[in-house]
mmCIF file of C-alpha atoms in Angstrom:
data_model
loop_
_atom_site.group_PDB
_atom_site.id
_atom_site.type_symbol
_atom_site.label_atom_id
_atom_site.label_comp_id
_atom_site.label_asym_id
_atom_site.label_seq_id
_atom_site.Cartn_x
_atom_site.Cartn_y
_atom_site.Cartn_z
ATOM 1 C CA UNK A 1 109.786 110.541 109.184
ATOM 2 C CA UNK A 2 108.851 106.831 109.810
ATOM 3 C CA UNK A 3 105.512 108.307 111.746
ATOM 4 C CA UNK A 4 104.147 111.382 109.984
ATOM 5 C CA UNK A 5 100.693 113.028 109.804
ATOM 6 C CA UNK A 6 99.256 113.806 106.381
ATOM 7 C CA UNK A 7 97.019 116.740 106.459
ATOM 8 C CA UNK A 8 96.076 117.054 103.246
ATOM 9 C CA UNK A 9 95.002 113.442 103.244
ATOM 10 C CA UNK A 10 93.786 113.418 106.785
ATOM 11 C CA UNK A 11 95.615 110.205 107.348
ATOM 12 C CA UNK A 12 98.877 108.995 109.552
ATOM 13 C CA UNK A 13 101.520 107.513 107.357
ATOM 14 C CA UNK A 14 103.613 104.677 108.827
ATOM 15 C CA UNK A 15 106.977 104.442 106.215
ATOM 16 C CA UNK A 16 110.002 102.645 106.633
ATOM 17 C CA UNK A 17 111.318 101.175 109.301
ATOM 18 C CA UNK A 18 109.275 102.311 112.487
ATOM 19 C CA UNK A 19 111.461 102.030 115.530
ATOM 20 C CA UNK A 20 110.681 101.746 119.054
ATOM 21 C CA UNK A 21 111.214 105.720 119.454
ATOM 22 C CA UNK A 22 108.194 105.942 117.164
ATOM 23 C CA UNK A 23 105.916 104.354 119.531
ATOM 24 C CA UNK A 24 105.107 107.461 121.649
ATOM 25 C CA UNK A 25 104.889 109.948 118.740
ATOM 26 C CA UNK A 26 102.156 107.343 116.792
ATOM 27 C CA UNK A 27 99.951 107.612 120.427
ATOM 28 C CA UNK A 28 100.116 110.694 120.475
ATOM 29 C CA UNK A 29 99.001 111.256 116.516
ATOM 30 C CA UNK A 30 96.086 108.531 117.312
ATOM 31 C CA UNK A 31 94.708 110.257 120.644
ATOM 32 C CA UNK A 32 94.844 113.615 118.848
ATOM 33 C CA UNK A 33 93.404 112.239 115.608
ATOM 34 C CA UNK A 34 91.148 109.598 116.509
ATOM 35 C CA UNK A 35 89.117 109.052 113.123
ATOM 36 C CA UNK A 36 92.441 109.333 110.842
ATOM 37 C CA UNK A 37 93.163 106.132 109.164
ATOM 38 C CA UNK A 38 97.018 104.949 109.250
ATOM 39 C CA UNK A 39 98.465 104.133 105.575
ATOM 40 C CA UNK A 40 101.547 101.701 106.275
ATOM 41 C CA UNK A 41 101.749 101.009 102.911
ATOM 42 C CA UNK A 42 105.513 101.972 102.730
ATOM 43 C CA UNK A 43 105.976 100.278 106.152
ATOM 44 C CA UNK A 44 108.957 97.739 105.903
ATOM 45 C CA UNK A 45 109.725 97.314 109.776
ATOM 46 C CA UNK A 46 107.258 97.472 112.949
ATOM 47 C CA UNK A 47 108.862 97.140 116.252
ATOM 48 C CA UNK A 48 106.598 95.415 118.817
ATOM 49 C CA UNK A 49 105.673 98.657 120.778
ATOM 50 C CA UNK A 50 104.753 100.212 117.727
ATOM 51 C CA UNK A 51 102.471 97.390 117.150
ATOM 52 C CA UNK A 52 101.484 97.485 120.867
ATOM 53 C CA UNK A 53 100.300 101.126 120.240
ATOM 54 C CA UNK A 54 98.601 100.172 117.156
ATOM 55 C CA UNK A 55 96.504 97.277 118.496
ATOM 56 C CA UNK A 56 95.508 99.333 121.815
ATOM 57 C CA UNK A 57 94.090 101.928 119.246
ATOM 58 C CA UNK A 58 92.580 99.747 116.937
ATOM 59 C CA UNK A 59 92.829 102.345 114.113
ATOM 60 C CA UNK A 60 90.752 101.771 110.324
ATOM 61 C CA UNK A 61 93.332 101.208 107.576
ATOM 62 C CA UNK A 62 94.093 102.488 104.168
ATOM 63 C CA UNK A 63 97.248 100.520 103.377
ATOM 64 C CA UNK A 64 99.002 97.404 104.254
ATOM 65 C CA UNK A 65 102.840 96.828 104.353
ATOM 66 C CA UNK A 66 104.567 95.773 101.315
ATOM 67 C CA UNK A 67 106.738 92.819 103.110
ATOM 68 C CA UNK A 68 104.618 89.749 102.608
ATOM 69 C CA UNK A 69 105.975 88.557 106.107
ATOM 70 C CA UNK A 70 104.593 91.915 107.728
ATOM 71 C CA UNK A 71 101.391 92.321 105.670
ATOM 72 C CA UNK A 72 100.448 88.716 106.470
ATOM 73 C CA UNK A 73 100.868 89.442 110.114
ATOM 74 C CA UNK A 74 98.804 92.620 110.424
ATOM 75 C CA UNK A 75 95.584 90.829 108.560
ATOM 76 C CA UNK A 76 96.202 88.263 111.240
ATOM 77 C CA UNK A 77 96.138 90.646 114.063
ATOM 78 C CA UNK A 78 93.866 93.357 113.045
ATOM 79 C CA UNK A 79 91.362 90.598 111.354
ATOM 80 C CA UNK A 80 88.334 92.258 109.381
ATOM 81 C CA UNK A 81 89.720 95.793 109.636
ATOM 82 C CA UNK A 82 92.352 94.905 107.151
ATOM 83 C CA UNK A 83 90.378 92.564 105.223
ATOM 84 C CA UNK A 84 89.675 94.161 101.860
ATOM 85 C CA UNK A 85 90.691 93.831 98.654
ATOM 86 C CA UNK A 86 91.220 97.231 97.498
ATOM 87 C CA UNK A 87 93.644 97.829 100.170
ATOM 88 C CA UNK A 88 97.546 98.956 98.574
ATOM 89 C CA UNK A 89 99.440 95.912 98.929
ATOM 90 C CA UNK A 90 97.093 93.157 99.353
ATOM 91 C CA UNK A 91 98.244 90.321 97.582
#
């Protein structure tokens, strides 16, 4: 699944292509796990509906997407929340 809970690591993972159908699932996960960070290091595509869910919830982050254009866009949108050199995918 592109959006999943990692119970062992206590994180929400975004991977592959996160399409519009994933937005509602992500909202439910973020609402019920408000203190869990998001790891997007394996995310290759992010639909704008999924991005809107992330923007409205402002989660903490464990990893950035690998594609440089997506990583840069998310750094600009989320600013300081992602501005850590130790985040995976950070160039």
